[in-house]
mmCIF file of C-alpha atoms and ligand atoms in Angstrom:
data_model
loop_
_atom_site.group_PDB
_atom_site.id
_atom_site.type_symbol
_atom_site.label_atom_id
_atom_site.label_comp_id
_atom_site.label_asym_id
_atom_site.label_seq_id
_atom_site.Cartn_x
_atom_site.Cartn_y
_atom_site.Cartn_z
ATOM 1 C CA MET A 1 201.093 58.541 -192.544
ATOM 2 C CA LEU A 2 204.405 59.877 -191.339
ATOM 3 C CA GLY A 3 205.909 59.123 -194.779
ATOM 4 C CA LYS A 4 203.352 61.318 -196.539
ATOM 5 C CA SER A 5 203.980 64.154 -194.070
ATOM 6 C CA ALA A 6 207.722 63.917 -194.605
ATOM 7 C CA VAL A 7 207.391 63.990 -198.421
ATOM 8 C CA ILE A 8 205.101 67.027 -198.297
ATOM 9 C CA LEU A 9 207.363 68.858 -195.884
ATOM 10 C CA VAL A 10 210.430 68.150 -198.073
ATOM 11 C CA ILE A 11 208.605 69.486 -201.160
ATOM 12 C CA VAL A 12 207.523 72.571 -199.214
ATOM 13 C CA ALA A 13 211.066 73.172 -197.956
ATOM 14 C CA ILE A 14 212.571 72.835 -201.458
ATOM 15 C CA ALA A 15 209.951 75.246 -202.863
ATOM 16 C CA ALA A 16 210.671 77.791 -200.115
ATOM 17 C CA ILE A 17 214.429 77.626 -200.649
ATOM 18 C CA ALA A 18 214.063 77.889 -204.439
ATOM 19 C CA LEU A 19 211.789 80.929 -204.168
ATOM 20 C CA ASN A 20 214.090 82.509 -201.643
ATOM 21 C CA LEU A 21 217.112 82.107 -203.916
ATOM 22 C CA THR A 22 215.130 83.539 -206.839
ATOM 23 C CA PHE A 23 213.778 86.630 -205.109
ATOM 24 C CA ALA A 24 216.336 87.364 -202.397
ATOM 25 C CA HIS A 25 218.163 89.954 -204.514
ATOM 26 C CA THR A 26 215.085 91.864 -205.623
ATOM 27 C CA LEU A 27 213.152 92.160 -202.368
ATOM 28 C CA HIS A 28 214.042 94.115 -199.264
ATOM 29 C CA PHE A 29 212.768 91.670 -196.673
ATOM 30 C CA GLU A 30 213.376 88.060 -195.769
ATOM 31 C CA PRO A 31 211.373 86.123 -198.379
ATOM 32 C CA LEU A 32 212.321 82.788 -196.871
ATOM 33 C CA GLY A 33 210.957 83.911 -193.510
ATOM 34 C CA LEU A 34 207.725 85.147 -195.071
ATOM 35 C CA LEU A 35 207.329 82.052 -197.205
ATOM 36 C CA GLY A 36 208.175 79.833 -194.315
ATOM 37 C CA PHE A 37 205.516 81.515 -192.230
ATOM 38 C CA GLY A 38 202.929 81.205 -195.003
ATOM 39 C CA LEU A 39 203.731 77.570 -195.596
ATOM 40 C CA PHE A 40 203.707 76.940 -191.862
ATOM 41 C CA CYS A 41 200.138 78.320 -191.763
ATOM 42 C CA LEU A 42 199.200 76.234 -194.773
ATOM 43 C CA GLY A 43 200.634 73.118 -193.227
ATOM 44 C CA TYR A 44 198.871 73.636 -189.946
ATOM 45 C CA ALA A 45 195.560 74.698 -191.414
ATOM 46 C CA GLY A 46 195.228 72.309 -194.304
ATOM 47 C CA ILE A 47 197.721 69.558 -194.919
ATOM 48 C CA ILE A 48 198.305 68.256 -191.425
ATOM 49 C CA PRO A 49 194.612 68.087 -190.433
ATOM 50 C CA LEU A 50 193.887 66.145 -193.649
ATOM 51 C CA LEU A 51 196.533 63.647 -192.700
ATOM 52 C CA SER A 52 195.200 63.321 -189.205
ATOM 53 C CA ARG A 53 191.709 62.017 -189.803
ATOM 54 C CA ARG A 54 192.434 59.367 -187.267
ATOM 55 C CA THR A 55 194.101 61.243 -184.444
ATOM 56 C CA GLU A 56 196.074 58.914 -182.252
ATOM 57 C CA LYS A 57 194.562 58.102 -178.924
ATOM 58 C CA GLU A 58 196.827 58.999 -176.081
ATOM 59 C CA SER A 59 197.658 56.651 -173.273
ATOM 60 C CA VAL A 60 198.660 59.537 -171.094
ATOM 61 C CA SER A 61 199.484 59.508 -167.437
ATOM 62 C CA LEU A 62 196.082 60.970 -166.685
ATOM 63 C CA GLN A 63 194.798 57.709 -165.319
ATOM 64 C CA SER A 64 197.648 57.504 -162.832
ATOM 65 C CA ALA A 65 197.188 61.169 -161.970
ATOM 66 C CA GLN A 66 193.496 60.632 -161.368
ATOM 67 C CA LYS A 67 194.248 57.595 -159.211
ATOM 68 C CA THR A 68 196.536 59.776 -157.120
ATOM 69 C CA PHE A 69 194.102 62.672 -156.994
ATOM 70 C CA THR A 70 190.865 61.014 -156.103
ATOM 71 C CA GLY A 71 188.593 64.072 -156.163
ATOM 72 C CA PRO A 72 185.854 63.956 -158.798
ATOM 73 C CA SER A 73 186.563 65.993 -161.908
ATOM 74 C CA ILE A 74 184.114 68.715 -162.820
ATOM 75 C CA ILE A 75 183.852 67.138 -166.260
ATOM 76 C CA ALA A 76 183.674 63.546 -165.135
ATOM 77 C CA GLY A 77 181.502 61.651 -167.577
ATOM 78 C CA GLN A 78 181.368 64.540 -170.020
ATOM 79 C CA ALA A 79 184.806 64.624 -171.576
ATOM 80 C CA VAL A 80 184.285 61.953 -174.219
ATOM 81 C CA VAL A 81 181.823 63.179 -176.808
ATOM 82 C CA SER A 82 180.548 60.995 -179.594
ATOM 83 C CA ARG A 83 179.484 63.822 -181.881
ATOM 84 C CA ARG A 84 180.674 67.316 -182.642
ATOM 85 C CA PRO A 85 178.785 69.729 -180.360
ATOM 86 C CA THR A 86 177.809 73.030 -181.894
ATOM 87 C CA ASN A 87 176.886 74.825 -178.681
ATOM 88 C CA ARG A 88 179.290 75.503 -175.854
ATOM 89 C CA SER A 89 176.798 74.287 -173.271
ATOM 90 C CA ASP A 90 177.142 70.786 -174.770
ATOM 91 C CA ARG A 91 180.881 70.786 -174.279
ATOM 92 C CA PRO A 92 183.169 69.874 -171.409
ATOM 93 C CA CYS A 93 184.800 72.667 -169.445
ATOM 94 C CA HIS A 94 188.304 73.895 -170.318
ATOM 95 C CA ALA A 95 190.660 76.244 -168.470
ATOM 96 C CA LEU A 96 191.120 79.771 -169.859
ATOM 97 C CA THR A 97 194.156 81.692 -168.628
ATOM 98 C CA ILE A 98 195.510 85.193 -169.295
ATOM 99 C CA ASP A 99 199.148 86.074 -168.670
ATOM 100 C CA LEU A 100 198.814 89.655 -167.405
ATOM 101 C CA GLU A 101 201.745 91.548 -168.903
ATOM 102 C CA ASP A 102 202.282 94.539 -171.188
ATOM 103 C CA TYR A 103 203.489 94.259 -174.796
ATOM 104 C CA PHE A 104 207.051 95.259 -173.844
ATOM 105 C CA HIS A 105 207.405 92.563 -171.177
ATOM 106 C CA THR A 106 207.628 89.689 -173.652
ATOM 107 C CA GLU A 107 210.780 87.730 -174.360
ATOM 108 C CA VAL A 108 210.508 88.789 -178.009
ATOM 109 C CA ALA A 109 210.216 92.490 -177.069
ATOM 110 C CA SER A 110 213.308 92.217 -174.862
ATOM 111 C CA GLN A 111 215.334 92.350 -178.100
ATOM 112 C CA GLY A 112 214.233 95.989 -178.437
ATOM 113 C CA VAL A 113 213.304 97.117 -174.898
ATOM 114 C CA SER A 114 215.558 96.399 -171.921
ATOM 115 C CA PHE A 115 214.316 95.917 -168.357
ATOM 116 C CA SER A 116 215.666 99.343 -167.350
ATOM 117 C CA ASP A 117 213.448 100.945 -170.041
ATOM 118 C CA TRP A 118 210.214 99.358 -168.800
ATOM 119 C CA GLU A 119 209.403 102.306 -166.524
ATOM 120 C CA HIS A 120 209.562 104.738 -169.459
ATOM 121 C CA GLN A 121 207.747 102.655 -172.057
ATOM 122 C CA PRO A 122 204.196 103.829 -172.965
ATOM 123 C CA SER A 123 201.831 101.347 -171.364
ATOM 124 C CA ARG A 124 198.873 99.674 -173.067
ATOM 125 C CA ILE A 125 197.941 97.162 -170.396
ATOM 126 C CA GLU A 126 194.944 98.979 -168.896
ATOM 127 C CA PRO A 127 192.885 99.521 -172.076
ATOM 128 C CA SER A 128 193.751 96.055 -173.420
ATOM 129 C CA THR A 129 192.832 94.335 -170.169
ATOM 130 C CA HIS A 130 189.578 96.279 -169.868
ATOM 131 C CA ARG A 131 188.567 95.176 -173.374
ATOM 132 C CA LEU A 132 189.384 91.616 -172.438
ATOM 133 C CA LEU A 133 187.420 91.846 -169.186
ATOM 134 C CA ASP A 134 184.401 93.299 -170.987
ATOM 135 C CA LEU A 135 184.558 90.545 -173.604
ATOM 136 C CA LEU A 136 184.686 87.880 -170.892
ATOM 137 C CA ASP A 137 181.800 89.523 -169.010
ATOM 138 C CA SER A 138 179.644 89.670 -172.113
ATOM 139 C CA ASN A 139 180.236 85.937 -172.592
ATOM 140 C CA HIS A 140 179.590 85.106 -168.934
ATOM 141 C CA THR A 141 183.065 83.582 -168.704
ATOM 142 C CA LYS A 142 185.619 83.756 -165.900
ATOM 143 C CA ALA A 143 189.323 83.042 -166.347
ATOM 144 C CA THR A 144 192.577 82.775 -164.421
ATOM 145 C CA PHE A 145 194.881 85.811 -164.704
ATOM 146 C CA PHE A 146 198.541 84.981 -164.033
ATOM 147 C CA VAL A 147 199.811 88.387 -162.935
ATOM 148 C CA LEU A 148 203.354 89.626 -163.449
ATOM 149 C CA GLY A 149 204.715 90.948 -160.119
ATOM 150 C CA TRP A 150 205.934 94.098 -161.889
ATOM 151 C CA VAL A 151 202.353 94.745 -163.072
ATOM 152 C CA ALA A 152 200.907 94.157 -159.577
ATOM 153 C CA ARG A 153 203.321 96.739 -158.180
ATOM 154 C CA ARG A 154 202.672 99.287 -160.929
ATOM 155 C CA TYR A 155 198.921 98.716 -161.498
ATOM 156 C CA PRO A 156 197.461 97.380 -158.224
ATOM 157 C CA ARG A 157 194.030 98.867 -158.984
ATOM 158 C CA LEU A 158 193.847 96.943 -162.268
ATOM 159 C CA VAL A 159 194.730 93.664 -160.526
ATOM 160 C CA ARG A 160 192.158 94.336 -157.786
ATOM 161 C CA GLU A 161 189.513 95.091 -160.437
ATOM 162 C CA ILE A 162 190.215 91.770 -162.214
ATOM 163 C CA HIS A 163 189.866 89.974 -158.886
ATOM 164 C CA GLN A 164 186.692 91.854 -157.955
ATOM 165 C CA ARG A 165 185.143 90.985 -161.308
ATOM 166 C CA GLY A 166 185.321 87.330 -160.268
ATOM 167 C CA HIS A 167 188.450 86.028 -161.972
ATOM 168 C CA GLU A 168 191.083 83.848 -160.339
ATOM 169 C CA ILE A 169 194.470 85.476 -159.738
ATOM 170 C CA GLY A 170 197.767 83.602 -160.077
ATOM 171 C CA CYS A 171 201.438 84.483 -160.470
ATOM 172 C CA HIS A 172 203.440 85.017 -163.690
ATOM 173 C CA SER A 173 206.843 85.631 -162.019
ATOM 174 C CA LEU A 174 208.254 88.919 -160.752
ATOM 175 C CA ASN A 175 210.032 90.462 -163.753
ATOM 176 C CA HIS A 176 209.431 87.943 -166.545
ATOM 177 C CA GLN A 177 212.823 86.260 -166.146
ATOM 178 C CA LEU A 178 212.943 82.790 -167.665
ATOM 179 C CA VAL A 179 213.256 80.000 -165.102
ATOM 180 C CA HIS A 180 215.989 78.158 -166.998
ATOM 181 C CA ARG A 181 218.170 81.277 -166.823
ATOM 182 C CA MET A 182 217.890 81.543 -163.026
ATOM 183 C CA SER A 183 219.551 79.653 -160.191
ATOM 184 C CA PRO A 184 217.245 77.830 -157.760
ATOM 185 C CA ASN A 185 217.945 80.517 -155.141
ATOM 186 C CA GLN A 186 217.150 83.371 -157.526
ATOM 187 C CA PHE A 187 213.929 81.643 -158.568
ATOM 188 C CA HIS A 188 212.891 81.066 -154.956
ATOM 189 C CA GLU A 189 213.569 84.657 -153.950
ATOM 190 C CA SER A 190 211.922 86.359 -156.914
ATOM 191 C CA THR A 191 208.881 84.054 -156.921
ATOM 192 C CA ALA A 192 208.319 84.544 -153.187
ATOM 193 C CA THR A 193 208.479 88.322 -153.697
ATOM 194 C CA ALA A 194 206.024 88.184 -156.595
ATOM 195 C CA LYS A 195 203.601 85.962 -154.681
ATOM 196 C CA ASP A 196 203.640 88.209 -151.620
ATOM 197 C CA LEU A 197 203.228 91.294 -153.790
ATOM 198 C CA ILE A 198 200.209 89.920 -155.661
ATOM 199 C CA GLU A 199 198.587 88.559 -152.493
ATOM 200 C CA SER A 200 199.005 91.912 -150.775
ATOM 201 C CA VAL A 201 197.193 93.595 -153.652
ATOM 202 C CA ILE A 202 194.166 91.275 -153.687
ATOM 203 C CA GLN A 203 194.268 90.485 -149.944
ATOM 204 C CA GLU A 204 193.920 86.752 -150.642
ATOM 205 C CA PRO A 205 196.294 83.835 -151.089
ATOM 206 C CA ILE A 206 197.015 82.658 -154.623
ATOM 207 C CA PHE A 207 197.602 79.045 -155.666
ATOM 208 C CA GLY A 208 198.579 79.006 -159.354
ATOM 209 C CA TYR A 209 201.830 79.788 -161.155
ATOM 210 C CA ARG A 210 202.886 80.135 -164.792
ATOM 211 C CA ALA A 211 206.507 80.663 -165.771
ATOM 212 C CA PRO A 212 207.351 83.231 -168.463
ATOM 213 C CA CYS A 213 207.624 81.515 -171.868
ATOM 214 C CA PHE A 214 206.779 78.128 -170.316
ATOM 215 C CA SER A 215 210.367 78.059 -169.125
ATOM 216 C CA ILE A 216 210.177 75.135 -166.702
ATOM 217 C CA THR A 217 211.942 72.979 -169.265
ATOM 218 C CA PRO A 218 213.807 69.653 -168.832
ATOM 219 C CA GLY A 219 216.519 70.145 -166.210
ATOM 220 C CA CYS A 220 214.480 72.747 -164.288
ATOM 221 C CA GLU A 221 212.290 70.305 -162.388
ATOM 222 C CA TRP A 222 213.679 71.766 -159.150
ATOM 223 C CA ALA A 223 211.335 74.697 -159.775
ATOM 224 C CA PHE A 224 208.324 72.474 -158.989
ATOM 225 C CA ASP A 225 209.711 71.807 -155.495
ATOM 226 C CA THR A 226 210.218 75.539 -154.988
ATOM 227 C CA LEU A 227 206.659 76.292 -156.030
ATOM 228 C CA ALA A 228 205.310 73.655 -153.636
ATOM 229 C CA GLN A 229 207.447 75.081 -150.817
ATOM 230 C CA LEU A 230 206.050 78.547 -151.504
ATOM 231 C CA GLY A 231 202.485 77.284 -151.131
ATOM 232 C CA PHE A 232 201.394 76.986 -154.740
ATOM 233 C CA SER A 233 198.931 74.177 -155.483
ATOM 234 C CA TYR A 234 199.370 74.027 -159.226
ATOM 235 C CA ASP A 235 201.625 75.081 -162.061
ATOM 236 C CA SER A 236 200.955 75.561 -165.769
ATOM 237 C CA SER A 237 204.423 76.117 -167.210
ATOM 238 C CA VAL A 238 204.940 72.995 -169.304
ATOM 239 C CA HIS A 239 204.275 73.152 -173.020
ATOM 240 C CA PRO A 240 204.632 69.608 -174.373
ATOM 241 C CA VAL A 241 205.799 70.604 -177.874
ATOM 242 C CA ASN A 242 209.038 70.965 -179.790
ATOM 243 C CA HIS A 243 209.988 74.640 -179.748
ATOM 244 C CA PRO A 244 213.348 76.399 -180.087
ATOM 245 C CA THR A 245 213.020 78.380 -176.832
ATOM 246 C CA TYR A 246 210.636 76.362 -174.706
ATOM 247 C CA GLY A 247 208.818 73.075 -174.680
ATOM 248 C CA ASN A 248 209.135 69.543 -173.441
ATOM 249 C CA PRO A 249 207.643 67.215 -176.078
ATOM 250 C CA LYS A 250 208.138 64.194 -173.835
ATOM 251 C CA ALA A 251 206.018 65.609 -171.008
ATOM 252 C CA PRO A 252 202.485 64.235 -170.504
ATOM 253 C CA ARG A 253 199.823 66.129 -172.419
ATOM 254 C CA SER A 254 197.332 66.237 -169.560
ATOM 255 C CA ALA A 255 197.458 66.926 -165.834
ATOM 256 C CA TYR A 256 200.085 65.107 -163.771
ATOM 257 C CA PRO A 257 201.508 65.442 -160.253
ATOM 258 C CA VAL A 258 205.003 66.878 -159.646
ATOM 259 C CA ALA A 259 207.084 67.765 -156.559
ATOM 260 C CA HIS A 260 206.380 64.373 -154.971
ATOM 261 C CA GLY A 261 202.637 64.864 -155.399
ATOM 262 C CA GLN A 262 202.534 68.257 -153.682
ATOM 263 C CA LEU A 263 201.860 70.195 -156.882
ATOM 264 C CA MET A 264 199.710 69.532 -159.963
ATOM 265 C CA GLU A 265 201.056 70.375 -163.406
ATOM 266 C CA PHE A 266 198.470 71.423 -166.012
ATOM 267 C CA PRO A 267 200.269 71.469 -169.404
ATOM 268 C CA ILE A 268 199.208 73.666 -172.326
ATOM 269 C CA ALA A 269 196.757 71.954 -174.703
ATOM 270 C CA THR A 270 198.196 70.028 -177.634
ATOM 271 C CA TRP A 271 196.903 68.075 -180.614
ATOM 272 C CA ARG A 272 198.518 64.766 -181.391
ATOM 273 C CA VAL A 273 199.092 64.570 -185.167
ATOM 274 C CA ALA A 274 201.274 62.019 -186.982
ATOM 275 C CA GLY A 275 203.130 61.172 -183.793
ATOM 276 C CA ARG A 276 203.894 64.781 -182.846
ATOM 277 C CA ASN A 277 202.345 67.262 -180.428
ATOM 278 C CA LEU A 278 201.078 70.480 -182.024
ATOM 279 C CA SER A 279 200.086 73.328 -179.748
ATOM 280 C CA VAL A 280 196.426 74.307 -179.751
ATOM 281 C CA GLY A 281 196.758 76.244 -176.500
ATOM 282 C CA GLY A 282 195.948 79.729 -177.828
ATOM 283 C CA GLY A 283 198.450 82.607 -177.739
ATOM 284 C CA ALA A 284 200.366 83.028 -180.990
ATOM 285 C CA TYR A 285 198.860 79.797 -182.344
ATOM 286 C CA LEU A 286 195.370 81.300 -182.114
ATOM 287 C CA ARG A 287 196.539 84.731 -183.273
ATOM 288 C CA LEU A 288 198.619 83.695 -186.289
ATOM 289 C CA LEU A 289 196.894 80.568 -187.545
ATOM 290 C CA PRO A 290 193.388 80.107 -188.960
ATOM 291 C CA PHE A 291 190.710 79.721 -186.294
ATOM 292 C CA GLN A 292 189.745 76.313 -187.708
ATOM 293 C CA TYR A 293 193.130 74.947 -186.655
ATOM 294 C CA ILE A 294 192.499 75.641 -182.955
ATOM 295 C CA GLN A 295 188.879 74.555 -183.323
ATOM 296 C CA ARG A 296 189.822 71.182 -184.789
ATOM 297 C CA GLY A 297 192.592 70.687 -182.279
ATOM 298 C CA LEU A 298 190.246 71.297 -179.349
ATOM 299 C CA GLU A 299 187.639 69.011 -180.869
ATOM 300 C CA ALA A 300 190.303 66.301 -181.087
ATOM 301 C CA TRP A 301 191.215 66.982 -177.459
ATOM 302 C CA GLU A 302 187.596 66.613 -176.365
ATOM 303 C CA LYS A 303 187.314 63.375 -178.288
ATOM 304 C CA ASP A 304 190.440 61.751 -176.928
ATOM 305 C CA MET A 305 191.278 63.278 -173.568
ATOM 306 C CA GLN A 306 189.638 62.972 -170.184
ATOM 307 C CA SER A 307 190.542 66.359 -168.708
ATOM 308 C CA PRO A 308 190.090 70.089 -169.406
ATOM 309 C CA ALA A 309 192.329 71.631 -172.061
ATOM 310 C CA MET A 310 194.572 74.514 -170.926
ATOM 311 C CA LEU A 311 194.456 77.678 -173.074
ATOM 312 C CA TYR A 312 196.328 80.952 -172.678
ATOM 313 C CA LEU A 313 196.594 84.424 -174.194
ATOM 314 C CA HIS A 314 197.830 87.927 -173.341
ATOM 315 C CA PRO A 315 196.057 91.316 -173.251
ATOM 316 C CA TRP A 316 198.542 92.767 -175.791
ATOM 317 C CA GLU A 317 197.462 90.128 -178.315
ATOM 318 C CA ILE A 318 194.121 91.917 -178.841
ATOM 319 C CA ASP A 319 195.826 95.320 -179.185
ATOM 320 C CA PRO A 320 196.686 96.327 -182.785
ATOM 321 C CA TYR A 321 197.939 99.713 -181.526
ATOM 322 C CA GLN A 322 201.072 98.566 -179.721
ATOM 323 C CA PRO A 323 203.784 101.241 -179.947
ATOM 324 C CA HIS A 324 206.520 100.265 -182.374
ATOM 325 C CA ILE A 325 209.488 98.315 -181.073
ATOM 326 C CA PRO A 326 212.409 97.803 -183.471
ATOM 327 C CA LEU A 327 212.557 94.036 -183.985
ATOM 328 C CA SER A 328 213.597 91.558 -186.655
ATOM 329 C CA PHE A 329 210.986 90.455 -189.196
ATOM 330 C CA GLN A 330 210.412 87.142 -187.458
ATOM 331 C CA SER A 331 210.063 88.805 -184.052
ATOM 332 C CA THR A 332 207.694 91.437 -185.456
ATOM 333 C CA VAL A 333 205.476 88.632 -186.737
ATOM 334 C CA ARG A 334 205.488 86.923 -183.354
ATOM 335 C CA GLN A 335 204.821 90.158 -181.471
ATOM 336 C CA THR A 336 202.300 92.051 -183.606
ATOM 337 C CA TRP A 337 200.789 90.020 -186.442
ATOM 338 C CA GLY A 338 197.236 88.866 -186.006
ATOM 339 C CA THR A 339 196.362 91.347 -183.257
ATOM 340 C CA THR A 340 193.598 92.896 -185.397
ATOM 341 C CA MET A 341 191.789 89.568 -185.720
ATOM 342 C CA MET A 342 192.516 88.183 -182.272
ATOM 343 C CA GLU A 343 189.479 89.616 -180.495
ATOM 344 C CA ASP A 344 187.138 88.127 -183.116
ATOM 345 C CA LYS A 345 188.861 84.770 -182.830
ATOM 346 C CA LEU A 346 188.562 84.870 -179.058
ATOM 347 C CA GLN A 347 184.848 85.662 -179.403
ATOM 348 C CA ARG A 348 184.420 82.637 -181.688
ATOM 349 C CA LEU A 349 186.294 80.497 -179.201
ATOM 350 C CA LEU A 350 184.050 81.703 -176.369
ATOM 351 C CA ASN A 351 180.967 81.070 -178.524
ATOM 352 C CA GLN A 352 181.897 77.485 -179.264
ATOM 353 C CA PHE A 353 183.746 76.232 -176.201
ATOM 354 C CA HIS A 354 183.104 76.293 -172.486
ATOM 355 C CA PHE A 355 185.771 77.870 -170.262
ATOM 356 C CA ALA A 356 186.364 78.454 -166.564
ATOM 357 C CA PRO A 357 189.266 79.501 -164.311
ATOM 358 C CA VAL A 358 191.799 76.762 -163.537
ATOM 359 C CA ARG A 359 190.517 76.456 -159.955
ATOM 360 C CA ASP A 360 187.047 75.550 -161.308
ATOM 361 C CA ALA A 361 187.969 73.580 -164.433
ATOM 362 C CA HIS A 362 190.289 71.379 -162.363
ATOM 363 C CA LYS A 363 188.307 71.610 -159.153
ATOM 364 C CA GLY A 364 188.214 67.866 -158.642
ATOM 365 C CA MET A 365 191.960 67.417 -158.926
ATOM 366 C CA LEU A 366 192.764 70.416 -156.758
ATOM 367 C CA GLU A 367 190.325 69.493 -154.027
ATOM 368 C CA GLY A 368 191.252 65.820 -154.080
ATOM 369 C CA LYS A 369 194.187 66.500 -151.811
ATOM 370 C CA GLY A 370 192.655 69.471 -150.036
ATOM 371 C CA TYR A 371 194.914 71.877 -151.901
ATOM 372 C CA THR A 372 192.580 74.828 -151.827
ATOM 373 C CA SER A 373 192.184 74.574 -148.062
ATOM 374 C CA ARG A 374 195.895 74.110 -147.432
ATOM 375 C CA GLN A 375 197.575 76.612 -145.166
ATOM 376 C CA SER A 376 198.925 79.432 -147.306
ATOM 377 C CA THR A 377 202.306 81.047 -146.893
ATOM 378 C CA PHE A 378 200.477 84.366 -147.116
ATOM 379 C CA GLN A 379 201.811 86.866 -144.604
ATOM 380 C CA LEU A 380 199.893 90.098 -144.991
ATOM 381 C CA ASP A 381 202.124 92.283 -142.819
ATOM 382 C CA GLN A 382 205.242 91.127 -144.619
ATOM 383 C CA ALA A 383 203.660 91.595 -148.043
ATOM 384 C CA VAL A 384 202.366 95.080 -147.258
ATOM 385 C CA ALA A 385 205.822 96.051 -146.009
ATOM 386 C CA GLN A 386 207.320 94.873 -149.319
ATOM 387 C CA VAL A 387 204.856 96.870 -151.359
ATOM 388 C CA ALA A 388 205.475 99.942 -149.226
ATOM 389 C CA GLY A 389 209.230 99.411 -149.632
HETATM 390 ZN ZN1 ZN B 1 204.658 86.164 -170.162
#
């Protein structure tokens, strides 16, 4: 199986290089990048699924995690399906998460917009988030919104509205700094500030955290201890794939305890194909690749895994009217391509699969150790003083 994949990938690579050498002098863009992207889509959408008829069963650490966290899972007894359900009510429950940030907050956009320019950048977060909220309402679906501290400070009414409309609120850092670029002290200080800021806005403690760009990578495990110290119950910052800027392909694919059992890690959903993890967690993978790729990946997850899949996206991903940011071709693809189709794809996803906020999808695991009733570090007076300051 792996041999066939390797042969196909070598042929594809040779074809891309040959075409690039042929057309590089006549075109004014990066043909290799464009071809590579097209072939990447082709590979994901067609070739790899054909080779993966028999997706490998994972012997993940879920069993040990479930032994440690004895609470009953909300999907207990439902996760393994023997047929392909066509209606979302027949399916197990997965976790849907939104990283609440504007289009210029992304790591890709930082190549064209610096942090000092954020204040002056035209914002799109309110209309995009309202469209997303309306779409979720019309599908009777709640989600978890991991809120950027900068957004909570600038748009407190928007964050309160999300909370009042029944969605779970979590933290997506203070200023979108990557964890692996910070010292433990910097991470502790900025995360504590963001948590207090967000809690002061919604007047409730929060329990979930997601690092920008899934940046709790190998070597940054100290961040889990910090999150536990700050009163978080769970994290969703591990993406168990090979990726040039993030990812930990050796991490478990499903929920596992970290920080000496004080914190649960809920990794982004992956599809095991030919011995490798492919992301089917949403975001750019949903936006740029054919819908059937995510659909088949989630079906494989439901067949083989015993826990909810973790999906994510951003409000700017359903916004085709993002103001222009000067970026390289590759970065432009990652930042803007597929935004026209994203809302339709999300609707199809909501039609076919069953989603809930993390706190509900993983209710059993979070309640197993009394996490949701644990004393919070929330200090209202302190948080209000920070917002006022
Ligand atoms: Zn982000």
